[in-house]
Short mmCIF file of C-alpha atoms in Angstrom, two decimals:
data_model
loop_
_atom_site.label_atom_id
_atom_site.label_comp_id
_atom_site.label_asym_id
_atom_site.label_seq_id
_atom_site.Cartn_x
_atom_site.Cartn_y
_atom_site.Cartn_z
CA MET A 120 -25.21 -22.88 -3.83
CA LYS A 121 -24.10 -19.51 -6.34
CA TRP A 122 -23.82 -17.09 -3.14
CA LEU A 123 -22.21 -19.87 -0.90
CA LEU A 124 -19.42 -20.08 -3.61
CA VAL A 125 -18.88 -16.11 -4.04
CA THR A 126 -18.30 -15.86 -0.61
CA ALA A 127 -15.92 -18.88 -0.65
CA MET A 128 -13.92 -17.72 -2.95
CA VAL A 129 -13.70 -13.93 -2.18
CA ILE A 130 -12.75 -14.81 1.69
CA ALA A 131 -10.14 -17.18 0.55
CA THR A 132 -8.38 -14.52 -2.21
CA VAL A 133 -8.43 -12.05 0.48
CA LEU A 134 -7.21 -14.17 3.45
CA GLY A 135 -4.50 -16.04 1.14
CA ASP A 136 -3.18 -12.46 -0.56
CA LEU A 137 -3.19 -11.03 3.34
CA LEU A 138 -1.43 -13.98 5.06
CA GLN A 139 1.19 -14.27 1.50
CA SER A 140 1.55 -10.44 1.80
CA HIS A 141 2.42 -10.34 5.49
CA GLU A 142 5.49 -13.29 5.41
CA MET A 143 7.14 -12.70 2.69
CA LYS A 144 7.23 -9.26 3.83
CA ARG A 145 8.37 -10.79 6.76
CA ALA A 146 11.13 -13.03 5.02
CA GLY A 147 12.51 -10.18 3.20
CA GLU A 148 13.12 -9.73 -0.54
CA GLN A 149 13.25 -12.46 -3.17
CA SER A 150 14.29 -12.88 -6.30
CA VAL A 151 12.88 -14.72 -9.03
CA SER A 152 16.21 -16.61 -10.67
CA ALA A 153 17.08 -20.75 -10.42
CA ARG A 154 18.73 -19.84 -6.97
CA GLY A 155 16.20 -17.34 -6.04
CA PHE A 156 13.04 -19.67 -6.62
CA ALA A 157 14.89 -22.81 -4.65
CA ARG A 158 15.29 -19.90 -1.46
CA LEU A 159 11.74 -19.49 -2.11
CA LEU A 160 10.35 -23.14 -1.87
CA HIS A 161 13.00 -23.03 1.29
CA VAL A 162 10.66 -19.84 2.69
CA ILE A 163 7.26 -21.68 2.62
CA ALA A 164 8.44 -24.43 3.74
CA GLN A 165 9.63 -22.85 6.35
CA ARG A 166 6.42 -20.61 6.89
CA ARG A 167 3.15 -22.15 7.85
CA LEU A 168 1.37 -19.14 7.18
CA LEU A 169 2.48 -18.89 4.18
CA ILE A 170 1.52 -22.34 3.31
CA LEU A 171 -2.30 -21.76 4.52
CA GLY A 172 -2.50 -18.30 1.93
CA ILE A 173 -1.18 -21.09 -1.02
CA ALA A 174 -4.22 -23.40 -0.08
CA CYS A 175 -6.23 -20.52 0.21
CA ASN A 176 -5.23 -19.87 -3.31
CA ALA A 177 -6.25 -23.18 -4.11
CA VAL A 178 -9.52 -23.29 -2.14
CA SER A 179 -10.45 -19.71 -4.23
CA PHE A 180 -9.03 -21.47 -7.95
CA PHE A 181 -11.30 -24.28 -6.80
CA SER A 182 -14.32 -22.31 -6.15
CA PHE A 183 -13.55 -20.01 -9.11
CA MET A 184 -13.72 -23.26 -11.19
CA ALA A 185 -16.70 -24.25 -9.94
CA LEU A 186 -18.31 -21.35 -9.94
CA VAL A 187 -17.74 -20.86 -13.74
CA GLN A 188 -19.26 -24.43 -14.31
CA THR A 189 -22.62 -23.15 -13.36
CA GLU A 190 -22.44 -19.61 -13.55
CA PRO A 191 -21.69 -16.67 -17.11
CA LEU A 192 -18.17 -15.29 -16.70
CA SER A 193 -20.15 -12.13 -16.97
CA PHE A 194 -20.93 -12.99 -13.03
CA ALA A 195 -18.28 -14.33 -11.84
CA VAL A 196 -15.70 -12.14 -12.64
CA PRO A 197 -17.48 -9.17 -11.33
CA ALA A 198 -17.75 -10.98 -8.32
CA SER A 199 -14.46 -12.06 -7.60
CA SER A 200 -13.55 -8.78 -7.63
CA ALA A 201 -15.41 -7.95 -4.16
CA SER A 202 -12.15 -9.54 -3.19
CA PHE A 203 -10.16 -6.73 -4.74
CA VAL A 204 -12.43 -4.02 -2.44
CA LEU A 205 -11.95 -6.05 0.48
CA GLU A 206 -8.05 -6.51 0.51
CA THR A 207 -7.20 -2.42 -0.45
CA LEU A 208 -9.11 -1.65 3.00
CA LEU A 209 -7.49 -4.40 5.01
CA ALA A 210 -4.06 -3.76 3.13
CA LYS A 211 -4.66 -0.22 4.89
CA PHE A 212 -6.14 -1.34 8.43
CA VAL A 213 -4.59 -4.97 8.58
CA LEU A 214 -1.15 -4.15 7.07
CA HIS A 215 -0.86 -0.50 7.31
CA GLU A 216 -0.08 -0.02 4.13
CA ARG A 217 -0.04 4.41 2.73
CA LEU A 218 -2.97 4.35 0.34
CA GLY A 219 -2.82 7.86 -0.15
CA ALA A 220 -5.34 9.82 -2.81
CA ARG A 221 -3.68 8.37 -5.83
CA ARG A 222 -3.15 4.97 -5.19
CA THR A 223 -7.21 4.60 -3.75
CA ALA A 224 -8.20 6.53 -6.95
CA GLY A 225 -5.71 4.01 -9.43
CA ALA A 226 -7.70 1.19 -7.49
CA LEU A 227 -11.03 2.31 -8.27
CA ALA A 228 -10.43 2.74 -11.91
CA VAL A 229 -9.13 -0.49 -12.12
CA LEU A 230 -12.10 -1.99 -10.28
CA ALA A 231 -14.63 -0.31 -12.99
CA GLY A 232 -12.75 -1.57 -15.18
CA VAL A 233 -12.54 -5.02 -14.07
CA VAL A 234 -16.64 -5.18 -13.99
CA LEU A 235 -17.20 -3.71 -17.00
CA VAL A 236 -14.54 -6.40 -18.79
CA GLY A 237 -16.33 -9.17 -16.85
CA GLY A 238 -19.79 -7.85 -17.29
CA MET B 918 22.90 9.63 -3.35
CA LYS B 919 23.58 6.01 -2.79
CA ASN B 920 19.91 6.30 -1.12
CA LEU B 921 18.27 7.05 -4.50
CA THR B 922 20.67 4.30 -5.92
CA VAL B 923 19.77 1.69 -3.35
CA ARG B 924 15.54 2.70 -4.38
CA SER B 925 16.14 3.28 -8.23
CA GLY B 926 17.67 -0.47 -7.71
CA ALA B 927 14.69 -1.50 -6.05
CA LEU B 928 12.26 0.06 -8.26
CA LEU B 929 13.99 -1.91 -11.41
CA LYS B 930 13.25 -5.06 -9.52
CA THR B 931 10.22 -4.52 -9.05
CA TYR B 932 9.06 -3.65 -12.43
CA SER B 933 11.28 -6.43 -13.60
CA ILE B 934 9.11 -9.15 -11.80
CA LEU B 935 5.92 -7.49 -12.19
CA LEU B 936 6.73 -7.97 -15.75
CA PHE B 937 8.61 -11.64 -15.82
CA PHE B 938 4.19 -11.97 -13.84
CA LEU B 939 2.66 -11.03 -16.47
CA ALA B 940 4.72 -13.12 -19.42
CA LEU B 941 4.03 -16.52 -17.58
CA LYS B 942 0.50 -15.63 -16.17
CA ALA B 943 -0.05 -14.54 -20.31
CA ALA B 944 1.35 -17.77 -21.20
CA GLY B 945 0.46 -20.00 -18.43
CA ASN B 946 -3.30 -19.24 -19.08
CA SER B 947 -3.05 -19.14 -23.31
CA ALA B 948 -1.15 -22.78 -23.17
CA MET B 949 -4.13 -23.97 -20.31
CA ALA B 950 -6.61 -22.56 -22.27
CA TRP B 951 -5.46 -23.68 -25.68
CA GLY B 952 -4.62 -27.33 -24.33
CA MET B 953 -7.86 -27.21 -22.22
CA LYS B 954 -9.92 -27.18 -25.71
CA GLN B 955 -8.08 -30.70 -26.65
CA VAL B 956 -9.06 -32.27 -24.16
CA PRO B 957 -12.21 -34.54 -24.68
CA GLU B 958 -13.56 -34.81 -21.41
CA ARG B 959 -16.06 -32.40 -20.04
CA MET B 960 -14.50 -31.40 -15.84
CA SER B 961 -16.03 -32.40 -13.06
CA MET B 962 -15.24 -32.52 -9.97
CA ASN B 963 -13.23 -35.85 -10.02
CA PRO B 964 -9.43 -35.46 -9.56
CA ALA B 965 -8.51 -37.61 -11.87
CA LEU B 966 -10.08 -35.94 -14.96
CA TYR B 967 -7.58 -33.15 -14.58
CA LEU B 968 -4.55 -35.35 -13.50
CA ARG B 969 -5.01 -36.52 -16.90
CA ALA B 970 -5.95 -33.66 -18.82
CA MET B 971 -2.36 -32.49 -17.92
CA LEU B 972 -1.09 -35.27 -19.64
CA ASN B 973 -1.74 -32.93 -22.39
CA PRO B 974 1.69 -31.68 -23.14
CA PHE B 975 -0.11 -28.11 -23.26
CA VAL B 976 -2.01 -28.37 -20.53
CA ALA B 977 1.20 -29.39 -18.13
CA MET B 978 2.97 -26.46 -19.76
CA GLY B 979 0.41 -23.89 -18.67
CA VAL B 980 0.41 -25.44 -15.22
CA VAL B 981 3.91 -25.05 -15.07
CA ALA B 982 4.25 -21.61 -15.70
CA LEU B 983 1.43 -20.80 -13.63
CA ILE B 984 2.76 -22.28 -10.32
CA LEU B 985 5.73 -19.93 -11.44
CA ALA B 986 3.41 -17.25 -11.27
CA LEU B 987 2.50 -18.08 -8.15
CA LEU B 988 6.00 -17.87 -6.92
CA THR B 989 6.67 -14.76 -8.86
CA ARG B 990 3.91 -13.17 -7.31
CA MET B 991 5.18 -14.37 -3.70
CA ALA B 992 8.36 -12.72 -4.47
CA LEU B 993 6.64 -9.58 -5.56
CA PHE B 994 4.75 -9.66 -2.26
CA SER B 995 8.23 -9.50 -0.47
CA LEU B 996 9.51 -6.10 -2.50
CA ALA B 997 5.95 -3.94 -2.91
CA ASP B 998 2.52 -3.49 -1.06
CA LEU B 999 -0.74 -5.53 -1.62
CA SER B 1000 -2.36 -2.33 -2.48
CA PHE B 1001 -0.07 -1.78 -4.84
CA VAL B 1002 -0.33 -5.26 -6.15
CA LEU B 1003 -3.25 -6.01 -6.47
CA PRO B 1004 -3.94 -3.28 -9.31
CA VAL B 1005 -0.39 -2.87 -11.39
CA THR B 1006 -1.33 -6.90 -11.69
CA ALA B 1007 -4.82 -6.07 -13.27
CA VAL B 1008 -2.82 -5.08 -16.37
CA GLY B 1009 -3.45 -8.83 -16.87
CA TYR B 1010 -6.71 -8.17 -18.25
CA VAL B 1011 -5.72 -5.93 -20.90
CA ILE B 1012 -3.31 -8.48 -21.81
CA ALA B 1013 -6.16 -11.23 -22.12
CA VAL B 1014 -7.98 -8.84 -23.98
CA PHE B 1015 -5.43 -7.70 -26.09
CA LEU B 1016 -4.23 -12.00 -27.17
CA GLY B 1017 -7.98 -12.72 -27.49
CA LYS B 1018 -8.55 -9.90 -30.19
CA VAL B 1019 -4.85 -10.43 -32.04
CA PHE B 1020 -4.67 -14.75 -31.62
CA LEU B 1021 -8.00 -15.83 -31.33
CA HIS B 1022 -10.01 -12.98 -33.48
CA GLU B 1023 -12.31 -12.85 -30.48
CA THR B 1024 -14.87 -9.45 -30.41
CA VAL B 1025 -13.91 -6.88 -28.15
CA THR B 1026 -17.20 -4.71 -27.43
CA HIS B 1027 -17.05 -1.22 -26.60
CA ARG B 1028 -17.77 -1.48 -23.03
CA ARG B 1029 -14.69 -3.77 -22.92
CA TRP B 1030 -12.51 -2.08 -24.57
CA LEU B 1031 -13.57 0.67 -22.13
CA GLY B 1032 -12.99 -1.50 -19.15
CA THR B 1033 -9.60 -1.93 -20.20
CA LEU B 1034 -8.73 1.72 -21.03
CA LEU B 1035 -9.88 2.02 -17.11
CA ILE B 1036 -7.92 -0.94 -16.03
CA PHE B 1037 -4.72 0.51 -17.91
CA ALA B 1038 -5.34 4.75 -16.69
CA GLY B 1039 -6.13 2.66 -12.62
CA SER B 1040 -2.66 0.89 -13.07
CA ALA B 1041 -0.35 3.58 -14.26
CA LEU B 1042 -2.28 6.16 -11.47
CA VAL B 1043 -0.87 3.08 -9.23
CA GLY B 1044 2.01 2.55 -10.76
CA SER B 1045 3.15 6.11 -10.04
CA THR B 1046 2.94 5.56 -5.93
CA SER B 1047 6.13 4.27 -3.81
CA SER B 1048 6.09 0.51 -4.05
CA ASN B 1049 6.53 -0.02 -0.65
CA THR B 1050 5.28 1.96 2.10
CA THR B 1051 6.00 -0.49 4.98
CA ARG B 1052 9.63 -2.17 5.45
CA SER B 1053 10.83 -5.54 5.71
CA SER B 1054 11.15 -6.65 9.43
CA GLU B 1055 13.96 -9.94 8.62
CA VAL B 1056 16.74 -9.69 4.86
CA SER B 1057 17.14 -12.83 3.49
CA ALA B 1058 20.88 -12.97 2.25
#
């Protein structure tokens, strides 16, 4: 059961973030003022893939909640960081982002840090 | 020259939204953790329990802050790459450790301090790269 929850959490996180990143880049620059949030809600209502991305976030959140009810945080947090590796790779190959040596090194340092903090 | 001004403006906007996201996330998580400690029932798969927990004002404030944090993160995605947003928002772990140490008097082990230092260094390294390596295909008004 615990690996099923980890798998569901990782897949939902990866899919949710990829969809949101892709759709928000297409929607253009947004702001975080009161009007900005209203416009953002309008953008969400118009884009089905964005709504799917948010639904994936919800699946990821509840999988994490269910996981920490039975497993210690020291397992759940490092397990959830698997999504970090997958997302960075998919950002390069699916979203065509340029990672470069500095960003890759930084991402690896953050990953090691997350595993240490959670472990 | 004009190009440089536009780029530094976009960078300033990206970092302002990033700071706003980190503040909302920290405030939301803290309010939620504080409020949930005051809720007597243990959570289960029953959604009614979650709805009842939201009657606690701290839990309600936490939920509102975390919804705003979700929207702010989406605004950040409109300005910056996914491979940029993920590591730089991990600074949230550093803030959580700091808040836990200062306000909740939690014990922070050497291992956790080392992890915090790595996250901070890694985020700074990623933060020094260009935040957007792809271009928006549509621009909203």
